[in-house]
Amino acid sequence: MATLQPDRRLIMFVDMESYSRHDDAGQVNAQMNFRRLMRRAAEQCGLDRDGWEIQPSGDGELALFPLGTPEPRLVADLAPAMDRILRDHNRDAGAHAQVRMRVAFHQGLVTRTENGYAGSAVVTAARLVEAPALKEALASFPAAAVGMIVSSTIYQEIVSQSYSGIRKERYGRVSVRVKSFGDEAWIFIPDENVNAGPIASVDASTPAPRPDLGGTERVEAEPTGGSRFTFGSVVTHGPSVFGDNGRAWGTEDARAHRQGRQ
């Protein structure tokens, strides 16, 4: 049997938030709406969705883009297009029909098999879309409909170069730990600034700037518990608020709210 050869591809994972809360009829409707959403978003970006290699997952999809796809334009435009469409949908939809998406981009070697797609790059994209920090960031902006996370590779090669009008200052750096996967990634919420949210509180174990350094350096103590979030130059431990009208994440009622959304 011939050895399967991998191709280097741009990879996207899309996952629908709170899909399991729907009953059977609701899940059927959500899947149909998802397909229409993705086609409309692709058309708005001038992309040919028929050329994508897609592996559906019920509440989302894995998509591999054809060689020659304009990667900067796709990273810059697709998530914002999805967000615009979904914000319009959610504005008139009842609470049970609200749709929100998490999107992850990565690139690397992928092998097509008889049962789907294989490779560490696919695993990385799958872990990124499940990143707790992405879920927290999306929950912190109630009006947003899409949260996007990009791997460090995508950030360095595309975002940091400000291709296609990308505003790199609107991306927040996070540390992702999902199962055995661990890496740095960057989060973006369309029409929001994850780096500009007010901070409600920080862990008291974090010392103030040392006077002899003129307040220019801060030494961070190890947290004794709770969650740790890094958005740009801001590091918080424990309950925090990100974005306008945000919720204080890390509190018991916030955890209960998150569990209802996931």
Short mmCIF file of C-alpha atoms in Angstrom, two decimals:
data_model
loop_
_atom_site.label_atom_id
_atom_site.label_comp_id
_atom_site.label_asym_id
_atom_site.label_seq_id
_atom_site.Cartn_x
_atom_site.Cartn_y
_atom_site.Cartn_z
CA MET A 1 0.00 0.00 0.00
CA ALA A 2 1.32 3.45 -0.91
CA THR A 3 2.44 5.64 1.96
CA LEU A 4 0.07 8.56 2.53
CA GLN A 5 1.79 11.92 2.14
CA PRO A 6 0.83 15.02 4.14
CA ASP A 7 0.20 18.48 2.72
CA ARG A 8 0.81 21.77 4.50
CA ARG A 9 -2.61 23.40 4.88
CA LEU A 10 -4.38 26.26 6.61
CA ILE A 11 -6.77 24.68 9.14
CA MET A 12 -9.92 26.04 10.74
CA PHE A 13 -12.03 24.50 13.50
CA VAL A 14 -15.47 25.97 14.19
CA ASP A 15 -17.53 24.97 17.22
CA MET A 16 -21.05 26.06 18.13
CA GLU A 17 -21.47 27.19 21.73
CA SER A 18 -24.09 25.46 23.92
CA TYR A 19 -25.21 23.13 21.12
CA SER A 20 -26.19 20.39 23.56
CA ARG A 21 -28.82 22.58 25.21
CA HIS A 22 -31.05 22.19 22.15
CA ASP A 23 -33.59 19.38 21.84
CA ASP A 24 -33.52 17.11 18.79
CA ALA A 25 -35.47 19.49 16.56
CA GLY A 26 -33.36 22.40 17.77
CA GLN A 27 -30.14 20.58 16.90
CA VAL A 28 -31.41 19.86 13.39
CA ASN A 29 -32.28 23.53 12.97
CA ALA A 30 -28.93 24.64 14.39
CA GLN A 31 -27.03 22.44 11.93
CA MET A 32 -29.01 23.76 8.97
CA ASN A 33 -28.46 27.35 10.11
CA PHE A 34 -24.76 26.63 10.55
CA ARG A 35 -24.33 25.53 6.94
CA ARG A 36 -26.16 28.62 5.68
CA LEU A 37 -24.09 30.86 7.95
CA MET A 38 -20.77 29.49 6.73
CA ARG A 39 -21.75 29.81 3.07
CA ARG A 40 -22.95 33.41 3.54
CA ALA A 41 -19.80 34.35 5.44
CA ALA A 42 -17.58 32.83 2.76
CA GLU A 43 -19.46 34.67 0.02
CA GLN A 44 -19.12 37.97 1.86
CA CYS A 45 -15.35 37.41 1.96
CA GLY A 46 -15.12 36.43 -1.70
CA LEU A 47 -14.15 32.86 -0.81
CA ASP A 48 -15.25 29.70 -2.63
CA ARG A 49 -16.59 27.40 0.07
CA ASP A 50 -17.06 24.61 -2.48
CA GLY A 51 -13.28 24.27 -2.60
CA TRP A 52 -12.89 23.69 1.14
CA GLU A 53 -12.27 20.17 2.44
CA ILE A 54 -14.80 19.86 5.27
CA GLN A 55 -15.26 17.29 8.00
CA PRO A 56 -18.57 18.05 9.77
CA SER A 57 -18.88 17.50 13.51
CA GLY A 58 -22.57 18.20 14.05
CA ASP A 59 -22.03 21.34 16.13
CA GLY A 60 -19.28 22.65 13.87
CA GLU A 61 -16.67 21.59 11.38
CA LEU A 62 -13.03 21.08 10.55
CA ALA A 63 -12.11 22.88 7.33
CA LEU A 64 -8.94 22.64 5.27
CA PHE A 65 -8.43 25.39 2.73
CA PRO A 66 -7.09 24.80 -0.80
CA LEU A 67 -3.49 25.61 -1.63
CA GLY A 68 -3.36 29.19 -2.86
CA THR A 69 -6.07 30.43 -0.51
CA PRO A 70 -5.32 34.06 0.47
CA GLU A 71 -4.53 33.26 4.10
CA PRO A 72 -4.21 36.84 5.43
CA ARG A 73 -7.58 37.82 3.96
CA LEU A 74 -9.22 34.70 5.35
CA VAL A 75 -7.85 35.25 8.87
CA ALA A 76 -8.72 38.95 8.71
CA ASP A 77 -12.22 38.69 7.25
CA LEU A 78 -13.95 35.37 7.90
CA ALA A 79 -14.60 35.57 11.66
CA PRO A 80 -15.82 39.21 11.45
CA ALA A 81 -18.19 38.21 8.62
CA MET A 82 -19.54 35.34 10.73
CA ASP A 83 -19.93 37.72 13.67
CA ARG A 84 -21.90 40.28 11.65
CA ILE A 85 -24.30 37.64 10.35
CA LEU A 86 -24.82 36.09 13.78
CA ARG A 87 -25.26 39.41 15.57
CA ASP A 88 -28.07 40.24 13.16
CA HIS A 89 -29.58 36.79 13.77
CA ASN A 90 -29.27 37.01 17.56
CA ARG A 91 -30.77 40.50 17.71
CA ASP A 92 -34.17 39.14 16.68
CA ALA A 93 -33.88 35.58 18.04
CA GLY A 94 -35.21 34.33 21.35
CA ALA A 95 -32.88 33.14 24.08
CA HIS A 96 -33.25 29.51 22.96
CA ALA A 97 -32.26 30.38 19.38
CA GLN A 98 -29.13 32.43 20.09
CA VAL A 99 -26.08 31.22 18.16
CA ARG A 100 -22.45 31.88 19.11
CA MET A 101 -19.32 30.36 17.60
CA ARG A 102 -15.73 29.69 18.55
CA VAL A 103 -13.22 29.66 15.70
CA ALA A 104 -9.60 28.43 15.72
CA PHE A 105 -6.93 28.85 13.02
CA HIS A 106 -3.67 26.97 12.69
CA GLN A 107 -1.51 25.63 9.87
CA GLY A 108 0.67 22.60 9.41
CA LEU A 109 1.04 19.20 7.83
CA VAL A 110 -2.20 17.24 7.40
CA THR A 111 -2.71 13.73 6.00
CA ARG A 112 -6.02 12.80 4.43
CA THR A 113 -7.12 9.28 5.35
CA GLU A 114 -10.19 7.16 4.63
CA ASN A 115 -11.61 8.20 7.99
CA GLY A 116 -10.84 11.92 7.97
CA TYR A 117 -7.73 14.00 8.56
CA ALA A 118 -4.71 13.18 10.69
CA GLY A 119 -1.74 15.09 12.03
CA SER A 120 -0.57 17.06 15.04
CA ALA A 121 -1.66 20.28 13.32
CA VAL A 122 -5.27 19.04 13.31
CA VAL A 123 -5.01 18.15 17.01
CA THR A 124 -3.61 21.61 17.77
CA ALA A 125 -6.54 23.35 16.05
CA ALA A 126 -9.00 21.09 17.89
CA ARG A 127 -7.41 21.93 21.26
CA LEU A 128 -7.35 25.66 20.53
CA VAL A 129 -11.08 25.85 19.78
CA GLU A 130 -11.73 24.24 23.19
CA ALA A 131 -9.40 26.61 25.08
CA PRO A 132 -10.98 27.75 28.38
CA ALA A 133 -9.56 31.24 27.80
CA LEU A 134 -11.49 31.50 24.52
CA LYS A 135 -14.71 30.48 26.23
CA GLU A 136 -14.05 33.01 29.01
CA ALA A 137 -13.30 35.80 26.54
CA LEU A 138 -16.46 35.18 24.50
CA ALA A 139 -18.56 35.04 27.66
CA SER A 140 -17.09 38.38 28.75
CA PHE A 141 -18.54 40.15 25.69
CA PRO A 142 -22.28 39.33 25.73
CA ALA A 143 -23.02 41.20 22.49
CA ALA A 144 -20.36 39.31 20.53
CA ALA A 145 -21.32 36.26 18.51
CA VAL A 146 -17.89 34.93 17.53
CA GLY A 147 -14.64 34.42 19.39
CA MET A 148 -11.50 33.59 17.40
CA ILE A 149 -8.21 32.09 18.54
CA VAL A 150 -5.10 31.74 16.40
CA SER A 151 -2.00 29.68 17.03
CA SER A 152 1.35 31.32 17.68
CA THR A 153 2.35 30.37 14.12
CA ILE A 154 -0.62 32.20 12.59
CA TYR A 155 -0.02 35.16 14.88
CA GLN A 156 3.65 35.50 13.98
CA GLU A 157 3.24 34.98 10.23
CA ILE A 158 -0.01 36.87 9.60
CA VAL A 159 -1.40 38.86 12.53
CA SER A 160 1.85 40.44 13.73
CA GLN A 161 2.54 41.64 10.19
CA SER A 162 -0.84 43.46 10.06
CA TYR A 163 -1.71 41.89 6.72
CA SER A 164 -5.12 42.71 5.18
CA GLY A 165 -5.75 45.50 7.67
CA ILE A 166 -5.49 43.24 10.74
CA ARG A 167 -5.26 45.26 13.96
CA LYS A 168 -2.78 43.23 15.96
CA GLU A 169 -3.34 45.39 19.06
CA ARG A 170 -6.85 43.90 19.30
CA TYR A 171 -5.45 40.40 19.86
CA GLY A 172 -4.85 39.17 23.40
CA ARG A 173 -2.17 36.62 24.26
CA VAL A 174 -3.25 33.61 26.33
CA SER A 175 -1.74 30.38 27.58
CA VAL A 176 -3.74 27.33 26.44
CA ARG A 177 -3.76 24.08 28.42
CA VAL A 178 -6.19 21.43 27.13
CA LYS A 179 -5.55 17.77 27.98
CA SER A 180 -1.88 17.12 27.13
CA PHE A 181 -1.69 20.15 24.82
CA GLY A 182 -0.03 23.34 25.95
CA ASP A 183 1.02 26.42 23.98
CA GLU A 184 0.65 30.16 23.59
CA ALA A 185 -2.16 31.50 21.42
CA TRP A 186 -3.91 34.77 20.62
CA ILE A 187 -7.59 35.66 21.00
CA PHE A 188 -9.65 38.11 18.96
CA ILE A 189 -13.29 39.18 19.42
CA PRO A 190 -14.68 41.05 16.36
CA ASP A 191 -15.63 44.67 17.10
CA GLU A 192 -14.26 44.35 20.64
CA ASN A 193 -10.88 44.92 22.26
CA VAL A 194 -9.87 42.12 24.61
CA ASN A 195 -6.96 44.24 25.84
CA ALA A 196 -9.06 47.22 26.94
CA GLY A 197 -11.44 45.64 29.46
CA PRO A 198 -11.48 47.07 33.00
CA ILE A 199 -10.09 44.77 35.67
CA ALA A 200 -12.46 44.26 38.59
CA SER A 201 -9.94 42.63 40.93
CA VAL A 202 -6.64 40.81 41.03
CA ASP A 203 -5.24 38.25 43.41
CA ALA A 204 -4.02 39.89 46.60
CA SER A 205 -0.90 37.73 46.38
CA THR A 206 0.31 39.85 43.45
CA PRO A 207 2.62 42.48 44.96
CA ALA A 208 2.55 46.14 44.00
CA PRO A 209 5.36 47.62 41.87
CA ARG A 210 8.59 47.95 43.81
CA PRO A 211 9.29 51.59 44.73
CA ASP A 212 13.00 51.37 43.91
CA LEU A 213 12.13 50.41 40.33
CA GLY A 214 9.96 53.44 39.80
CA GLY A 215 6.90 51.29 39.18
CA THR A 216 8.30 49.99 35.92
CA GLU A 217 8.60 46.34 36.91
CA ARG A 218 6.27 44.03 38.74
CA VAL A 219 7.15 40.70 40.28
CA GLU A 220 4.27 38.25 40.13
CA ALA A 221 3.79 35.73 42.90
CA GLU A 222 2.49 32.29 42.11
CA PRO A 223 -1.31 32.14 42.55
CA THR A 224 -2.65 30.04 45.38
CA GLY A 225 -5.69 28.93 43.33
CA GLY A 226 -8.32 29.97 40.85
CA SER A 227 -7.98 30.94 37.22
CA ARG A 228 -5.17 32.86 35.58
CA PHE A 229 -5.78 34.99 32.49
CA THR A 230 -3.31 36.95 30.36
CA PHE A 231 -4.65 39.54 27.91
CA GLY A 232 -1.83 41.50 26.32
CA SER A 233 0.25 42.96 29.16
CA VAL A 234 -2.47 42.32 31.76
CA VAL A 235 -2.30 39.24 33.99
CA THR A 236 -5.09 38.49 36.44
CA HIS A 237 -5.63 35.80 39.04
CA GLY A 238 -9.17 35.16 40.24
CA PRO A 239 -12.39 37.11 39.50
CA SER A 240 -11.95 39.61 36.64
CA VAL A 241 -14.08 41.63 34.25
CA PHE A 242 -13.22 42.03 30.55
CA GLY A 243 -15.05 44.39 28.20
CA ASP A 244 -17.99 46.75 28.48
CA ASN A 245 -20.84 45.34 30.56
CA GLY A 246 -18.63 42.37 31.32
CA ARG A 247 -19.17 39.79 34.05
CA ALA A 248 -16.79 39.18 36.94
CA TRP A 249 -15.31 35.82 35.95
CA GLY A 250 -14.04 33.59 38.71
CA THR A 251 -17.06 34.06 40.99
CA GLU A 252 -19.48 31.24 41.79
CA ASP A 253 -22.40 32.77 39.90
CA ALA A 254 -20.17 33.36 36.88
CA ARG A 255 -19.16 29.70 36.89
CA ALA A 256 -22.81 28.71 36.96
CA HIS A 257 -23.48 31.08 34.04
CA ARG A 258 -20.61 29.59 32.03
CA GLN A 259 -21.78 26.05 32.64
CA GLY A 260 -25.16 27.00 31.24
CA ARG A 261 -23.53 28.33 28.05
CA GLN A 262 -21.07 25.50 27.36
#
